[in-house]
Short mmCIF file of C-alpha atoms in Angstrom, two decimals:
data_model
loop_
_atom_site.label_atom_id
_atom_site.label_comp_id
_atom_site.label_asym_id
_atom_site.label_seq_id
_atom_site.Cartn_x
_atom_site.Cartn_y
_atom_site.Cartn_z
CA MET I 1 12.39 -6.50 -9.31
CA ARG I 2 15.88 -6.22 -7.56
CA ILE I 3 16.58 -3.23 -5.52
CA GLU I 4 20.11 -2.20 -6.31
CA GLU I 5 22.58 0.68 -6.22
CA ASN I 6 21.03 2.67 -9.14
CA THR I 7 17.36 2.11 -8.06
CA VAL I 8 15.31 5.33 -6.99
CA ALA I 9 12.54 4.49 -4.65
CA LEU I 10 9.85 7.17 -3.54
CA VAL I 11 8.06 6.40 -0.23
CA THR I 12 5.14 8.44 0.80
CA GLY I 13 4.36 8.73 4.44
CA GLY I 14 8.37 8.18 4.77
CA GLY I 15 8.53 10.24 7.96
CA SER I 16 7.30 7.60 10.39
CA GLY I 17 6.32 4.18 11.12
CA ILE I 18 6.17 1.73 8.19
CA GLY I 19 7.04 4.52 5.69
CA ARG I 20 10.35 5.30 7.54
CA SER I 21 11.22 1.78 7.74
CA LEU I 22 10.58 1.06 4.32
CA ALA I 23 12.82 3.95 3.21
CA ARG I 24 15.41 2.82 5.68
CA GLU I 25 15.21 -0.59 4.03
CA VAL I 26 15.52 0.45 0.74
CA ALA I 27 18.41 2.50 1.45
CA ALA I 28 20.07 -0.21 3.10
CA ARG I 29 19.76 -2.49 0.17
CA GLY I 30 21.60 0.16 -2.01
CA ALA I 31 18.85 2.43 -3.49
CA THR I 32 18.33 5.87 -3.26
CA ALA I 33 15.19 6.72 -0.82
CA ILE I 34 13.05 9.83 -1.47
CA CYS I 35 11.19 10.16 1.75
CA ALA I 36 7.91 12.18 1.24
CA ASP I 37 5.63 13.15 4.14
CA MET I 38 3.49 16.43 4.92
CA ASN I 39 5.72 16.75 7.87
CA GLN I 40 8.83 17.89 6.31
CA GLU I 41 10.77 17.71 9.72
CA SER I 42 9.91 14.03 9.96
CA ALA I 43 10.98 13.24 6.51
CA GLU I 44 14.37 15.05 7.17
CA GLU I 45 14.69 13.07 10.40
CA THR I 46 14.27 9.76 8.20
CA VAL I 47 16.73 11.08 5.65
CA THR I 48 19.40 11.90 8.43
CA SER I 49 18.97 8.34 9.94
CA ILE I 50 19.72 7.03 6.56
CA ARG I 51 22.70 9.13 5.67
CA ALA I 52 24.20 8.35 9.10
CA ASP I 53 24.17 4.62 8.04
CA GLY I 54 25.85 5.41 4.68
CA GLY I 55 22.83 5.57 2.51
CA ARG I 56 21.57 8.04 -0.09
CA ALA I 57 18.26 9.87 0.79
CA LEU I 58 16.24 12.82 0.00
CA ALA I 59 13.41 14.31 1.72
CA ILE I 60 10.57 16.03 0.24
CA SER I 61 7.03 17.92 1.44
CA LEU I 62 4.13 15.98 -0.15
CA ASP I 63 0.55 16.05 0.66
CA VAL I 64 -0.74 12.86 -1.28
CA ALA I 65 -4.31 14.09 -1.27
CA ASP I 66 -3.37 17.20 -3.19
CA ARG I 67 -2.54 17.12 -6.89
CA LYS I 68 -0.92 20.61 -6.88
CA SER I 69 1.41 18.99 -4.19
CA TRP I 70 2.07 16.04 -6.27
CA ALA I 71 2.99 18.25 -9.18
CA GLY I 72 5.33 20.25 -7.24
CA ALA I 73 6.99 17.08 -5.96
CA CYS I 74 7.37 15.61 -9.33
CA ASP I 75 9.35 18.64 -10.65
CA GLU I 76 11.65 18.41 -7.45
CA ILE I 77 12.04 14.82 -7.81
CA LEU I 78 12.70 14.83 -11.58
CA GLY I 79 15.09 17.82 -11.02
CA LYS I 80 17.13 16.24 -8.36
CA VAL I 81 17.25 12.53 -9.29
CA GLY I 82 15.76 12.30 -12.74
CA HIS I 83 13.33 9.23 -12.41
CA VAL I 84 11.69 6.99 -9.87
CA ASP I 85 11.85 3.09 -10.29
CA ILE I 86 9.46 2.15 -7.37
CA ILE I 87 6.91 3.88 -5.47
CA PHE I 88 5.64 2.93 -2.30
CA ASN I 89 2.08 4.58 -1.84
CA ASN I 90 2.11 4.25 1.78
CA ALA I 91 0.89 7.43 3.38
CA GLY I 92 -2.26 6.81 5.42
CA VAL I 93 -4.70 8.09 8.36
CA THR I 94 -7.16 6.64 10.40
CA VAL I 95 -10.02 8.04 12.48
CA PRO I 96 -11.32 7.21 15.99
CA LYS I 97 -13.09 3.96 16.43
CA THR I 98 -16.51 5.03 15.72
CA ALA I 99 -19.65 3.22 14.12
CA LEU I 100 -20.05 4.23 10.64
CA SER I 101 -23.45 5.65 11.01
CA GLU I 102 -21.95 8.06 13.55
CA LEU I 103 -18.86 8.98 11.61
CA PRO I 104 -18.50 12.63 10.81
CA PRO I 105 -18.63 13.34 7.05
CA GLU I 106 -15.40 15.42 7.30
CA GLN I 107 -13.48 12.43 8.89
CA TRP I 108 -14.76 10.14 6.05
CA ASP I 109 -13.67 12.90 3.36
CA ARG I 110 -10.13 13.08 4.76
CA LEU I 111 -9.64 9.45 5.23
CA ARG I 112 -10.90 8.68 1.62
CA ALA I 113 -8.89 11.55 0.30
CA VAL I 114 -5.42 10.22 1.79
CA ASN I 115 -5.95 6.50 1.97
CA LEU I 116 -7.72 5.99 -1.56
CA ASP I 117 -7.08 9.25 -3.43
CA GLY I 118 -3.55 9.48 -2.20
CA VAL I 119 -2.89 5.90 -3.66
CA TYR I 120 -4.53 6.82 -7.03
CA ASN I 121 -2.48 10.15 -7.16
CA GLY I 122 0.63 8.30 -6.57
CA ILE I 123 -0.04 5.56 -9.46
CA HIS I 124 -1.08 8.56 -11.79
CA TYR I 125 2.12 10.56 -11.37
CA PHE I 126 4.62 7.63 -11.08
CA MET I 127 3.13 6.32 -14.48
CA SER I 128 2.83 9.54 -16.24
CA ARG I 129 5.94 11.61 -15.05
CA LEU I 130 8.08 9.65 -12.52
CA HIS I 131 8.82 6.59 -14.09
CA GLY I 132 11.81 6.63 -16.46
CA GLY I 133 11.01 3.55 -18.42
CA GLY I 134 12.23 0.05 -17.87
CA ARG I 135 11.60 -2.00 -14.98
CA GLY I 136 9.46 -0.42 -12.23
CA ASN I 137 7.12 -1.52 -9.38
CA ILE I 138 4.06 -0.04 -7.67
CA VAL I 139 3.40 -1.10 -3.92
CA ASN I 140 0.44 0.14 -2.43
CA THR I 141 -0.24 -0.15 1.41
CA ALA I 142 -3.37 -1.61 2.33
CA SER I 143 -3.92 -3.57 5.34
CA ILE I 144 -5.35 -6.97 6.65
CA CYS I 145 -8.55 -4.72 7.07
CA GLY I 146 -8.60 -4.85 3.47
CA LEU I 147 -9.21 -8.68 3.67
CA VAL I 148 -11.16 -8.97 6.64
CA THR I 149 -13.74 -6.51 8.63
CA CYS I 150 -14.77 -5.50 12.25
CA ALA I 151 -17.08 -3.24 13.96
CA GLY I 152 -16.27 0.40 14.70
CA SER I 153 -13.87 0.77 11.60
CA GLY I 154 -15.98 1.00 8.73
CA ALA I 155 -14.43 3.91 7.08
CA TYR I 156 -10.83 2.79 7.44
CA ILE I 157 -11.98 -0.64 6.18
CA ALA I 158 -13.63 0.61 3.23
CA SER I 159 -10.42 2.66 2.05
CA LYS I 160 -8.38 -0.53 2.49
CA PHE I 161 -10.75 -2.83 0.66
CA ALA I 162 -10.64 -0.21 -2.00
CA VAL I 163 -6.73 -0.05 -2.16
CA LEU I 164 -6.78 -3.81 -2.57
CA GLY I 165 -9.32 -4.01 -5.23
CA LEU I 166 -7.56 -1.11 -7.09
CA SER I 167 -4.49 -2.91 -6.63
CA GLU I 168 -5.64 -6.23 -8.12
CA ALA I 169 -7.09 -4.40 -11.14
CA LEU I 170 -3.86 -2.49 -11.62
CA ARG I 171 -1.93 -5.79 -11.77
CA PHE I 172 -4.00 -6.91 -14.51
CA ASP I 173 -3.86 -3.63 -16.29
CA LEU I 174 -0.07 -3.78 -16.39
CA GLU I 175 0.64 -7.36 -16.65
CA ASP I 176 2.08 -7.01 -20.14
CA SER I 177 4.24 -4.19 -18.97
CA ASP I 178 7.47 -3.99 -17.16
CA VAL I 179 5.90 -2.44 -14.13
CA GLY I 180 5.01 -4.69 -11.52
CA VAL I 181 2.34 -4.27 -8.89
CA SER I 182 2.23 -5.51 -5.37
CA VAL I 183 -0.14 -4.73 -2.29
CA LEU I 184 1.02 -4.75 1.28
CA CYS I 185 -1.65 -5.96 3.84
CA PRO I 186 0.05 -5.62 7.48
CA GLY I 187 -1.96 -6.22 10.85
CA PHE I 188 -1.15 -4.59 14.13
CA VAL I 189 2.29 -2.73 13.70
CA ARG I 190 4.02 -0.62 16.39
CA THR I 191 3.36 2.68 14.84
CA GLY I 192 1.84 6.03 15.66
CA LEU I 193 -1.16 5.37 13.32
CA ALA I 194 -2.40 2.54 15.54
CA GLY I 195 -2.11 4.70 18.53
CA SER I 196 -4.40 7.41 16.76
CA ALA I 197 -7.11 5.02 16.17
CA GLY I 198 -9.34 6.23 19.03
CA ASP I 199 -11.04 5.30 22.32
CA ALA I 200 -10.49 1.46 22.19
CA ALA I 201 -7.71 1.37 24.99
CA ALA I 202 -7.37 -2.56 24.57
CA THR I 203 -7.28 -2.49 20.88
CA ASN I 204 -4.50 0.42 20.93
CA HIS I 205 -2.71 -1.43 23.70
CA ALA I 206 -2.52 -4.56 21.57
CA ALA I 207 -1.23 -2.65 18.44
CA LEU I 208 1.44 -0.57 20.22
CA GLU I 209 2.79 -3.17 22.65
CA ASN I 210 2.28 -6.49 20.71
CA GLY I 211 2.32 -5.43 17.11
CA MET I 212 4.85 -6.28 14.65
CA ALA I 213 7.89 -3.99 14.53
CA PRO I 214 7.80 -1.75 11.42
CA GLU I 215 11.50 -2.74 10.61
CA ASP I 216 10.08 -6.43 10.22
CA ILE I 217 7.08 -5.20 8.11
CA ALA I 218 9.68 -3.52 5.61
CA ARG I 219 11.98 -6.34 5.34
CA ILE I 220 8.99 -8.78 4.54
CA ALA I 221 7.74 -6.18 2.10
CA LEU I 222 11.11 -5.70 0.24
CA ASP I 223 11.87 -9.40 0.18
CA GLY I 224 8.31 -9.84 -1.52
CA VAL I 225 8.82 -7.32 -4.21
CA GLU I 226 12.26 -8.45 -4.93
CA ALA I 227 10.58 -11.84 -5.45
CA ASP I 228 7.83 -10.42 -7.79
CA HIS I 229 5.05 -11.21 -5.26
CA PHE I 230 1.75 -9.45 -5.23
CA TYR I 231 0.30 -10.05 -2.00
CA LEU I 232 2.73 -8.85 0.67
CA LEU I 233 1.30 -10.39 3.82
CA THR I 234 2.86 -10.25 7.36
CA HIS I 235 0.62 -11.73 9.77
CA GLY I 236 0.13 -15.33 9.23
CA GLU I 237 -2.22 -15.55 12.49
CA TYR I 238 -5.06 -13.97 10.41
CA ALA I 239 -5.21 -16.86 7.93
CA GLY I 240 -7.97 -18.65 9.65
CA VAL I 241 -10.08 -15.35 9.68
CA VAL I 242 -9.56 -14.53 5.94
CA ALA I 243 -10.34 -18.33 5.07
CA ASN I 244 -13.80 -18.29 6.91
CA ARG I 245 -14.61 -15.14 4.96
CA ASN I 246 -13.84 -16.66 1.76
CA ARG I 247 -15.54 -19.85 2.49
CA THR I 248 -18.75 -18.00 3.44
CA ILE I 249 -18.60 -16.22 -0.04
CA GLU I 250 -17.98 -19.43 -1.85
CA TYR I 251 -21.00 -21.06 0.00
CA GLU I 252 -23.22 -18.49 -0.95
CA LEU I 253 -22.09 -18.25 -4.45
CA ALA I 254 -22.48 -22.06 -5.12
CA ALA I 255 -26.12 -21.78 -3.80
CA ALA I 256 -26.74 -18.72 -5.87
CA THR I 257 -29.09 -18.85 -9.00
CA ARG I 258 -26.91 -19.33 -12.05
CA SER I 259 -27.69 -16.94 -15.07
CA ASP I 260 -28.61 -18.39 -18.22
CA GLY I 261 -25.41 -19.19 -20.41
CA ARG I 262 -21.92 -18.40 -19.62
CA CYS I 263 -20.76 -14.82 -19.69
CA ASP I 264 -17.46 -14.06 -21.26
CA ASP I 265 -16.32 -11.97 -18.09
CA VAL I 266 -16.12 -15.14 -16.13
CA ASP I 267 -13.95 -16.80 -18.56
CA VAL I 268 -11.83 -13.37 -18.59
CA LEU I 269 -11.71 -13.39 -14.82
CA ALA I 270 -10.75 -17.09 -14.55
CA ALA I 271 -8.07 -16.53 -16.96
CA HIS I 272 -6.47 -13.65 -15.06
CA TRP I 273 -6.74 -15.39 -11.54
CA ASN I 274 -5.39 -18.80 -13.01
CA ARG I 275 -2.46 -17.06 -14.12
CA GLU I 276 -2.12 -15.26 -10.82
CA LYS I 277 -2.27 -18.74 -8.98
CA ALA I 278 0.59 -20.06 -11.18
CA SER I 279 2.69 -17.26 -10.40
CA VAL I 280 2.59 -17.91 -6.77
#
């Protein structure tokens, strides 16, 4: 999908980090950026920086976990710009690095509400109210933690695996439509989100000091969207880890007992993924 002068892009979590950089990048490519964030002041700061560079932008207050907030945001967006062509479901939170068995339920609930329910809400309101028809795109921010796992981040990992699976299913749901789907899976990024992840000082130092700049993440993501890529992968150093995980799954499946006969769903899945492979 080409991002051009008449394109309108909605970025959730647009007040900081990757979201701010996504908003700035779409504006730099000529689009109007709608910066949505729970923190209205942060969203306004993003808009100010975009306008200072000659771009077009609008700030709105939005809690992605709250459907009443979404309804109000839709009314405001439709009243001011009329439609949205592309949505970046980017808002996310994390929790202190904690064993899943010790995580307080309220932290699990908040993380799920923002990282997963927030993505669903964005998809729902984009498709039902905001998208004006014609070519469109949905970009969901997952994480490299949607592809591999580690100890101490089970709740965050669960939410990002869910976003990845949701995005893959959505791509197949919409493959005959004019709406494309992409999923962004960054590794460590120099953002405030990484800095709020908890007590693992070494991990946080690596994320904040050695992580990729959010501006580079945004550029890679937008280049991928314009090239109609589904997977927007930014950190090639994880290739071996992901490959090892996949090989383990392949080995165990190869050794598993086969069911009698061939299930129709195997053919359907194979057809989907053969088309996906051919499009790369």
